Short mmCIF file of C-alpha atoms and ligand atoms in Angstrom, two decimals:
data_model
loop_
_atom_site.label_atom_id
_atom_site.label_comp_id
_atom_site.label_asym_id
_atom_site.label_seq_id
_atom_site.Cartn_x
_atom_site.Cartn_y
_atom_site.Cartn_z
CA MET L 1 81.50 114.22 113.56
CA LYS L 2 83.65 112.10 115.78
CA ALA L 3 86.56 112.74 118.09
CA ILE L 4 89.76 111.19 119.38
CA ARG L 5 91.08 111.87 122.86
CA GLY L 6 94.54 111.19 124.23
CA ALA L 7 98.11 112.50 124.23
CA PHE L 8 98.99 114.27 120.97
CA LEU L 9 102.32 115.23 119.45
CA ASP L 10 102.85 117.30 116.32
CA PHE L 11 104.99 120.21 115.17
CA LEU L 12 104.40 123.89 114.61
CA TYR L 13 107.91 124.73 113.40
CA ASP L 14 111.08 123.08 112.16
CA PRO L 15 113.14 122.00 115.23
CA PHE L 16 116.33 122.12 113.12
CA TYR L 17 115.96 125.91 113.03
CA LYS L 18 114.00 126.70 116.18
CA ASP L 19 114.21 125.81 119.84
CA GLU L 20 112.90 122.24 119.97
CA GLN L 21 110.48 122.93 122.79
CA GLU L 22 108.96 125.82 120.87
CA ALA L 23 108.76 123.80 117.66
CA VAL L 24 106.79 120.92 119.18
CA ARG L 25 103.15 120.87 120.25
CA TYR L 26 102.57 118.25 122.94
CA LEU L 27 99.19 117.92 124.60
CA THR L 28 99.06 115.35 127.41
CA ASP L 29 95.25 115.32 127.27
CA GLY L 30 93.96 116.60 123.97
CA ILE L 31 90.98 116.17 121.70
CA LEU L 32 90.92 116.06 117.92
CA VAL L 33 87.55 116.52 116.25
CA ILE L 34 86.99 115.00 112.82
CA ASP L 35 84.28 116.14 110.42
CA GLY L 36 84.13 113.92 107.35
CA GLU L 37 87.67 113.52 106.06
CA LYS L 38 89.18 116.56 107.76
CA ILE L 39 90.20 117.87 111.14
CA ALA L 40 87.52 120.24 112.41
CA ASP L 41 89.06 121.23 115.73
CA PHE L 42 92.06 120.42 117.90
CA GLY L 43 93.17 121.48 121.36
CA SER L 44 93.38 120.52 125.01
CA TYR L 45 90.52 118.50 126.43
CA GLU L 46 90.22 120.95 129.28
CA GLU L 47 89.53 123.71 126.81
CA LEU L 48 87.39 121.88 124.22
CA GLY L 49 85.93 118.88 126.07
CA ASP L 50 82.63 120.56 127.02
CA LYS L 51 82.06 121.92 123.53
CA TYR L 52 82.24 118.43 122.03
CA SER L 53 80.71 116.44 124.89
CA ASP L 54 77.99 115.09 122.57
CA VAL L 55 80.43 113.91 119.92
CA GLU L 56 81.25 110.19 119.84
CA THR L 57 84.80 110.02 121.22
CA THR L 58 87.42 107.26 121.06
CA THR L 59 89.91 107.55 123.92
CA TYR L 60 93.41 106.15 123.54
CA ALA L 61 94.89 105.91 127.04
CA ASN L 62 98.66 105.60 127.40
CA ARG L 63 99.21 106.17 123.71
CA LEU L 64 100.92 108.85 121.65
CA ILE L 65 98.87 110.18 118.74
CA MET L 66 100.75 111.72 115.82
CA PRO L 67 100.06 112.85 112.27
CA GLY L 68 100.46 109.86 109.92
CA PHE L 69 104.02 109.22 108.81
CA ILE L 70 105.20 110.38 105.39
CA ASP L 71 107.51 108.21 103.31
CA THR L 72 108.93 110.45 100.59
CA HIS L 73 110.62 107.70 98.53
CA VAL L 74 109.47 104.10 98.11
CA HIS L 75 109.01 101.54 95.30
CA TYR L 76 105.75 99.58 95.47
CA PRO L 77 106.75 97.01 92.79
CA GLN L 78 109.69 95.95 94.96
CA THR L 79 107.49 94.82 97.86
CA GLU L 80 108.23 91.16 97.18
CA MET L 81 111.99 91.54 96.74
CA ILE L 82 112.79 93.40 99.97
CA ALA L 83 116.08 92.25 101.46
CA ALA L 84 117.82 90.96 98.31
CA PHE L 85 121.31 89.68 99.02
CA GLY L 86 124.70 91.05 98.32
CA GLU L 87 124.78 93.72 95.61
CA GLN L 88 125.30 97.46 95.22
CA LEU L 89 123.00 99.68 93.19
CA LEU L 90 123.67 98.88 89.51
CA GLU L 91 124.17 95.15 90.00
CA TRP L 92 121.19 95.03 92.38
CA LEU L 93 118.99 96.62 89.71
CA GLU L 94 120.08 94.14 87.07
CA LYS L 95 120.00 91.00 89.18
CA TYR L 96 116.87 91.52 91.27
CA THR L 97 114.91 94.63 90.43
CA PHE L 98 114.13 94.50 86.72
CA PRO L 99 113.21 90.79 86.71
CA THR L 100 110.76 91.53 89.54
CA GLU L 101 109.32 94.69 88.02
CA LEU L 102 108.70 92.93 84.69
CA LYS L 103 105.87 91.07 86.42
CA PHE L 104 103.99 94.39 86.59
CA ARG L 105 103.09 94.15 82.92
CA ASP L 106 100.20 92.14 84.31
CA LYS L 107 97.71 94.60 85.74
CA ALA L 108 95.96 92.09 87.97
CA TYR L 109 99.28 91.19 89.52
CA ALA L 110 100.17 94.86 89.98
CA ARG L 111 96.84 95.52 91.69
CA GLN L 112 97.32 92.63 94.07
CA VAL L 113 100.78 93.93 95.09
CA ALA L 114 99.48 97.52 95.35
CA ASP L 115 96.88 96.39 97.90
CA ARG L 116 99.45 94.44 99.86
CA PHE L 117 101.88 97.36 99.78
CA LEU L 118 99.30 99.93 100.95
CA ASN L 119 98.15 97.65 103.75
CA MET L 120 101.73 97.27 104.91
CA LEU L 121 102.25 101.02 104.88
CA LEU L 122 99.12 101.47 106.99
CA ALA L 123 100.27 98.81 109.45
CA ASN L 124 103.44 100.87 109.80
CA GLY L 125 101.59 104.12 110.37
CA THR L 126 102.45 105.62 106.97
CA THR L 127 99.57 107.57 105.43
CA THR L 128 101.31 109.36 102.55
CA ALA L 129 104.15 108.22 100.30
CA GLN L 130 105.88 109.28 97.12
CA VAL L 131 105.95 106.09 95.13
CA PHE L 132 107.85 104.69 92.14
CA THR L 133 106.04 102.31 89.79
CA THR L 134 107.40 100.68 86.60
CA THR L 135 107.60 101.53 82.89
CA PHE L 136 104.19 99.87 82.40
CA PRO L 137 101.27 102.32 82.58
CA GLN L 138 98.96 99.59 83.86
CA SER L 139 101.12 99.40 87.01
CA VAL L 140 100.30 103.08 87.63
CA ASP L 141 96.58 102.56 87.01
CA ALA L 142 96.57 99.60 89.39
CA PHE L 143 98.28 101.65 92.08
CA PHE L 144 95.99 104.67 91.86
CA GLU L 145 92.92 102.43 91.77
CA ALA L 146 94.05 100.87 95.05
CA CYS L 147 94.71 104.35 96.52
CA SER L 148 91.34 105.69 95.39
CA GLU L 149 89.54 102.89 97.21
CA ARG L 150 91.24 103.98 100.44
CA ASN L 151 90.95 107.75 99.83
CA ILE L 152 94.64 107.96 100.73
CA CYS L 153 97.08 110.70 99.68
CA MET L 154 99.78 109.15 97.49
CA ILE L 155 102.10 110.68 94.91
CA ALA L 156 103.14 108.36 92.11
CA GLY L 157 103.94 108.28 88.42
CA LEU L 158 105.08 106.22 85.47
CA THR L 159 108.73 105.42 86.09
CA GLY L 160 110.67 105.94 82.88
CA ILE L 161 113.85 104.20 81.78
CA ASP L 162 114.77 104.22 78.10
CA ARG L 163 118.55 103.94 77.91
CA PRO L 164 119.52 100.76 76.02
CA GLY L 165 121.59 98.41 78.13
CA LEU L 166 120.38 99.79 81.45
CA ALA L 167 117.44 97.40 81.73
CA PRO L 168 116.17 94.37 79.79
CA PRO L 169 114.83 95.44 76.36
CA GLU L 170 111.30 94.38 77.29
CA TYR L 171 111.41 96.66 80.34
CA LEU L 172 112.54 99.79 78.49
CA ASP L 173 110.16 102.47 77.26
CA THR L 174 111.07 105.26 74.82
CA ALA L 175 111.07 109.02 75.20
CA ASP L 176 107.89 109.17 73.12
CA THR L 177 105.95 106.36 74.78
CA PHE L 178 106.96 107.72 78.18
CA TYR L 179 105.66 111.16 77.23
CA ALA L 180 102.39 109.91 75.76
CA ASN L 181 101.69 107.49 78.61
CA SER L 182 102.60 110.07 81.26
CA ARG L 183 100.22 112.62 79.75
CA ASP L 184 97.48 110.09 79.63
CA LEU L 185 98.04 109.07 83.26
CA ILE L 186 98.23 112.71 84.45
CA GLU L 187 94.89 113.41 82.78
CA ARG L 188 93.40 110.31 84.35
CA TRP L 189 94.74 110.53 87.90
CA HIS L 190 96.36 113.84 88.86
CA LEU L 191 94.36 115.62 91.60
CA LYS L 192 91.51 113.14 91.20
CA GLY L 193 90.44 112.64 94.80
CA ARG L 194 93.62 112.63 96.87
CA ASN L 195 95.80 111.16 94.08
CA LYS L 196 98.78 113.19 92.97
CA TYR L 197 101.03 112.66 90.00
CA ALA L 198 104.82 112.78 89.88
CA ILE L 199 106.70 112.89 86.59
CA THR L 200 109.19 110.14 87.35
CA PRO L 201 112.38 109.57 85.37
CA ARG L 202 113.84 106.68 87.34
CA PHE L 203 117.36 108.15 87.48
CA ALA L 204 119.57 110.15 85.14
CA LEU L 205 121.57 107.15 84.04
CA GLY L 206 118.42 105.27 83.05
CA SER L 207 117.14 108.03 80.79
CA THR L 208 118.34 109.39 77.49
CA ARG L 209 118.56 113.14 77.13
CA GLU L 210 115.41 112.95 75.00
CA GLN L 211 113.46 111.30 77.80
CA LEU L 212 114.65 113.88 80.34
CA ASP L 213 113.69 116.67 77.94
CA ARG L 214 110.24 115.10 77.70
CA CYS L 215 110.05 115.28 81.51
CA GLY L 216 110.76 119.00 81.31
CA GLN L 217 108.10 119.36 78.63
CA LEU L 218 105.56 117.56 80.83
CA LYS L 219 106.45 119.76 83.81
CA GLY L 220 105.88 122.81 81.58
CA GLU L 221 102.50 121.50 80.47
CA TYR L 222 101.42 120.38 83.95
CA PRO L 223 103.23 122.73 86.34
CA ASP L 224 101.39 121.53 89.45
CA THR L 225 102.67 117.95 89.12
CA TRP L 226 105.51 116.64 91.26
CA VAL L 227 108.85 115.37 89.94
CA ASN L 228 110.41 112.36 91.63
CA THR L 229 113.73 110.70 90.90
CA HIS L 230 117.05 109.46 92.30
CA MET L 231 120.30 111.40 92.48
CA SER L 232 123.95 110.89 93.48
CA GLU L 233 123.41 107.60 95.25
CA ASN L 234 126.43 105.49 94.38
CA HIS L 235 129.97 106.35 93.20
CA LYS L 236 129.91 104.02 90.20
CA GLU L 237 126.52 105.39 89.17
CA ILE L 238 127.77 108.98 89.49
CA ALA L 239 130.81 108.22 87.30
CA GLN L 240 128.58 106.68 84.63
CA VAL L 241 126.22 109.68 84.71
CA ALA L 242 129.21 111.96 84.13
CA GLU L 243 130.16 109.86 81.10
CA ALA L 244 126.64 109.75 79.69
CA PHE L 245 126.09 113.52 80.08
CA PRO L 246 129.48 115.15 79.41
CA GLU L 247 127.80 118.54 78.89
CA ALA L 248 126.48 118.60 82.49
CA LYS L 249 128.74 119.93 85.23
CA ASP L 250 127.43 117.42 87.78
CA TYR L 251 124.56 115.00 88.44
CA LEU L 252 122.13 117.72 89.57
CA ASN L 253 122.93 119.71 86.45
CA VAL L 254 121.56 116.87 84.28
CA TYR L 255 118.17 117.51 85.85
CA GLU L 256 118.60 121.28 85.79
CA ARG L 257 119.24 121.14 82.06
CA ALA L 258 116.02 119.17 81.61
CA GLY L 259 114.12 121.93 83.40
CA ILE L 260 112.71 119.78 86.18
CA VAL L 261 114.53 121.15 89.25
CA GLY L 262 112.58 123.44 91.59
CA PRO L 263 109.71 123.26 94.09
CA LYS L 264 108.05 119.81 94.10
CA PHE L 265 111.24 118.19 92.73
CA THR L 266 112.49 115.42 95.03
CA ALA L 267 115.88 113.79 94.65
CA GLY L 268 116.14 110.48 96.45
CA HIS L 269 119.44 109.91 98.31
CA ALA L 270 121.64 112.86 97.24
CA ILE L 271 124.43 111.37 99.32
CA HIS L 272 127.48 112.59 97.44
CA LEU L 273 126.83 116.29 96.80
CA SER L 274 129.27 119.17 96.46
CA ASP L 275 128.78 122.42 98.36
CA ASP L 276 127.76 124.01 95.09
CA ALA L 277 125.07 121.37 94.52
CA TYR L 278 123.74 122.00 98.05
CA ARG L 279 123.55 125.69 97.23
CA ARG L 280 121.59 125.03 94.06
CA MET L 281 119.24 122.55 95.78
CA SER L 282 118.63 125.17 98.45
CA SER L 283 118.06 128.16 96.19
CA SER L 284 115.77 126.21 93.84
CA LYS L 285 113.64 125.04 96.83
CA SER L 286 114.10 121.44 95.77
CA SER L 287 113.87 118.59 98.22
CA ILE L 288 115.87 115.56 99.21
CA SER L 289 114.53 112.26 100.42
CA PHE L 290 116.92 110.94 103.07
CA CYS L 291 116.84 107.14 102.80
CA PRO L 292 119.30 105.83 105.42
CA ALA L 293 118.01 102.23 105.55
CA SER L 294 118.60 101.89 101.83
CA ASN L 295 121.91 103.77 101.89
CA LEU L 296 123.25 101.38 104.50
CA TYR L 297 121.72 98.28 102.92
CA LEU L 298 123.23 98.91 99.47
CA GLY L 299 126.42 100.35 100.97
CA SER L 300 125.82 103.63 99.14
CA GLY L 301 127.15 106.04 101.77
CA LEU L 302 126.27 108.45 104.57
CA PHE L 303 123.88 111.30 103.80
CA MET L 304 124.98 114.60 105.34
CA ILE L 305 121.83 115.63 107.16
CA HIS L 306 123.71 118.45 108.92
CA LYS L 307 124.62 119.98 105.56
CA ALA L 308 121.12 119.65 104.16
CA LYS L 309 119.66 121.22 107.32
CA SER L 310 122.35 123.88 107.67
CA VAL L 311 121.61 127.57 108.07
CA GLU L 312 123.81 128.40 105.05
CA THR L 313 122.19 126.06 102.51
CA PRO L 314 118.87 124.85 103.94
CA VAL L 315 117.26 122.16 101.81
CA LEU L 316 113.81 120.67 102.27
CA VAL L 317 114.27 117.14 103.62
CA GLY L 318 111.89 114.24 104.18
CA VAL L 319 112.67 110.62 105.00
CA GLY L 320 112.11 107.60 102.79
CA THR L 321 112.24 103.86 103.31
CA ASP L 322 113.27 103.30 99.67
CA MET L 323 111.84 99.82 100.17
CA GLY L 324 112.97 97.33 98.41
CA ALA L 325 116.54 98.73 98.57
CA GLY L 326 115.62 99.84 102.07
CA ASP L 327 115.02 96.81 104.26
CA CYS L 328 111.82 97.95 105.98
CA PHE L 329 108.39 99.53 105.56
CA SER L 330 108.68 101.28 108.91
CA ILE L 331 109.52 104.98 109.17
CA LEU L 332 110.50 104.33 112.80
CA ARG L 333 113.17 101.92 111.61
CA VAL L 334 114.30 104.49 109.05
CA LEU L 335 114.72 106.99 111.88
CA ASN L 336 116.80 104.45 113.77
CA ASP L 337 119.14 104.25 110.76
CA ALA L 338 119.04 108.03 110.35
CA TYR L 339 120.23 108.40 113.93
CA LYS L 340 123.18 106.07 113.28
CA VAL L 341 124.10 107.70 109.96
CA ALA L 342 124.21 111.03 111.80
CA ALA L 343 126.19 109.48 114.68
CA LEU L 344 128.85 108.20 112.26
CA GLN L 345 129.37 111.86 111.30
CA THR L 346 129.45 112.97 114.98
CA GLN L 347 125.98 114.50 114.66
CA LYS L 348 123.02 113.98 116.97
CA LEU L 349 119.53 113.39 115.60
CA SER L 350 117.14 114.09 118.49
CA VAL L 351 113.77 112.38 118.73
CA LEU L 352 111.94 115.62 117.95
CA LYS L 353 114.05 116.27 114.86
CA GLY L 354 113.50 112.68 113.72
CA LEU L 355 109.73 112.76 114.24
CA TYR L 356 109.57 116.15 112.53
CA LEU L 357 111.21 114.71 109.39
CA ALA L 358 108.67 111.88 109.45
CA THR L 359 105.65 114.23 109.64
CA LEU L 360 105.58 118.00 109.05
CA GLY L 361 109.08 118.00 107.55
CA GLY L 362 108.04 115.38 105.02
CA ALA L 363 104.86 117.31 104.23
CA LYS L 364 106.84 120.50 103.65
CA SER L 365 109.39 118.71 101.50
CA LEU L 366 106.51 117.70 99.20
CA LEU L 367 104.76 121.09 99.45
CA LEU L 368 101.81 119.31 101.05
CA GLU L 369 101.82 121.11 104.39
CA ASP L 370 98.41 122.64 103.69
CA GLU L 371 96.93 119.17 103.50
CA ILE L 372 98.89 116.90 105.87
CA GLY L 373 101.70 116.76 108.43
CA SER L 374 100.11 118.28 111.55
CA PHE L 375 96.83 118.56 113.43
CA ASP L 376 95.86 122.03 112.27
CA PRO L 377 92.11 122.19 111.56
CA GLY L 378 91.38 122.03 107.85
CA LYS L 379 94.02 119.39 107.19
CA PHE L 380 93.05 115.81 106.42
CA ALA L 381 92.57 113.52 109.41
CA ASP L 382 95.53 111.23 108.67
CA ILE L 383 96.57 109.94 112.07
CA VAL L 384 98.72 107.27 113.68
CA VAL L 385 98.16 106.02 117.22
CA LEU L 386 101.42 104.80 118.71
CA ASN L 387 102.26 102.59 121.65
CA THR L 388 105.63 103.73 122.96
CA ARG L 389 105.95 100.51 125.02
CA PRO L 390 105.05 97.74 122.57
CA THR L 391 107.76 95.28 123.60
CA PRO L 392 109.09 94.01 126.95
CA ALA L 393 112.37 95.84 126.32
CA LEU L 394 110.64 99.17 125.71
CA ALA L 395 108.31 98.71 128.67
CA PHE L 396 111.23 97.94 130.97
CA ARG L 397 113.20 100.88 129.62
CA ALA L 398 110.24 103.23 130.10
CA GLU L 399 109.59 102.09 133.67
CA ASN L 400 113.16 102.86 134.57
CA ALA L 401 113.47 106.27 132.97
CA ILE L 402 115.54 108.66 135.04
CA ILE L 403 113.41 111.79 135.35
CA ASP L 404 114.39 114.85 137.32
CA GLU L 405 111.53 115.06 139.84
CA SER L 406 112.56 118.43 141.16
CA ARG L 407 111.26 120.02 137.96
CA PRO L 408 107.66 121.22 137.41
CA VAL L 409 105.21 118.38 136.62
CA GLU L 410 104.60 119.54 133.06
CA GLU L 411 108.33 119.50 132.31
CA GLN L 412 108.64 116.03 133.82
CA ARG L 413 105.81 114.78 131.58
CA ARG L 414 107.52 116.20 128.55
CA GLU L 415 110.84 114.66 129.50
CA ARG L 416 109.17 111.28 129.99
CA MET L 417 107.41 111.57 126.64
CA GLU L 418 110.68 112.38 124.86
CA HIS L 419 112.44 109.52 126.62
CA GLU L 420 109.76 107.03 125.60
CA ALA L 421 109.39 108.40 122.09
CA PHE L 422 113.14 108.15 121.56
CA GLY L 423 113.00 104.53 122.73
CA MET L 424 110.24 103.93 120.20
CA MET L 425 112.24 105.66 117.45
CA MET L 426 115.23 103.40 118.13
CA LEU L 427 113.52 100.10 119.04
CA GLY L 428 110.11 100.50 117.45
CA ASP L 429 108.63 99.23 114.20
CA GLU L 430 105.11 98.14 113.19
CA ARG L 431 104.68 96.70 116.68
CA ALA L 432 104.42 100.28 117.94
CA VAL L 433 101.52 101.10 115.61
CA GLU L 434 98.18 100.65 117.29
CA ALA L 435 95.83 102.25 114.77
CA THR L 436 96.00 104.27 111.55
CA TYR L 437 93.35 106.68 110.29
CA VAL L 438 93.20 107.97 106.73
CA SER L 439 90.83 110.78 105.72
CA GLY L 440 89.10 110.29 109.06
CA ASN L 441 88.52 106.56 108.57
CA LEU L 442 90.09 103.88 110.72
CA LEU L 443 91.91 101.80 108.08
CA TYR L 444 94.20 99.80 110.33
CA GLN L 445 93.84 98.52 113.84
CA LYS L 446 96.18 96.14 115.57
CA LEU L 447 94.65 92.90 116.71
CA GLY L 448 95.50 90.87 119.79
CA ASN L 449 96.80 91.61 123.23
CA HIS L 450 99.44 94.16 124.07
CA ILE L 451 102.01 94.58 126.74
CA HIS L 452 101.47 97.77 128.69
ZN1 LIG E 501 114.68 104.35 95.18
#
């Protein structure tokens, strides 16, 4: 056993639907006890300190300790092409993405990028992600091999695209090869250790009806797998989907007809949705990955977080970098963009709502809340240690916080924490990440000196 002591922040409830102060659990001096790969106990140091006085304890002073961040939509093969200039979705795919992803035919190359990608996620405090690969099964093997070495919880799957003309011929698979390879990969990797498999049609436009039907067949044969794809990202894309699937009443209906919509189905983006589509996403308990960095970078549009998190049509929502279309690996930077996307629609994304989406909200959107997302004992010890003052600007801002000192001390502490955490959400990135634990193991630690 070992323990971590410091200030902890996680969530008990969804702050979009509950009073924020009731939804959050903030311990100014807490202790988290780790037994093997899981959390054995968690609470205030005052209450539990004596009980665990013999346990080796690492103390993080002046830090904020949170559950590891969850990135619900990201493309590992695009690591090297992040920040590609000048195009919107379909042109961006053709000009940059497929030429890059073709390199993943080579398994050794794929493995090398998978290691780099996972190390970058860890340096950014991300401990779980839902990950796109390529049409080449060896790129999936390489990824899960890299994950297995780290005992990290990742969801990924062979990323199918079989529609002629949508990608270079040598990149395309077929409905049959996609089905056979997916089955093979599910058997090999799904629920082996912490690995989880997502049936992954890249996006409706990229797949023939036959390939989407094969996805439905796979979901029927392996009902506990995830389904991960893109939806309603770009106007030109949406128009072409309508042309390719005239029998479907809208983009979501293409997936509904394939039988893949429901719990554990994640649609990346879902920017341009009708009220009816929101209703169907809500009633089917499907989830959306909100990818504001990508949506701004490719000029795709503004996701309506207030509609997705409405009382009328509540949809499960997590956040995604969508790196390489998103221009960062950092969930903190994604939250910065999320704040601005909300602001452009006269909405306010508070720090607690933002951090919820990045942790317990993400876990719930993937139906993984029994395993990750908060510090409840029994969950895996996936933890990020954050410095809320990693830069001179953030330190100066924090020192000059205006706090109402007439209020009780505990309330003042909370107000200060929220002030600093919001600064970190808006100005932070990997510089704010001090250490990252996965399955109880310290897998990333920042080197060098820090500004306090
Ligand atoms: Zn994407």
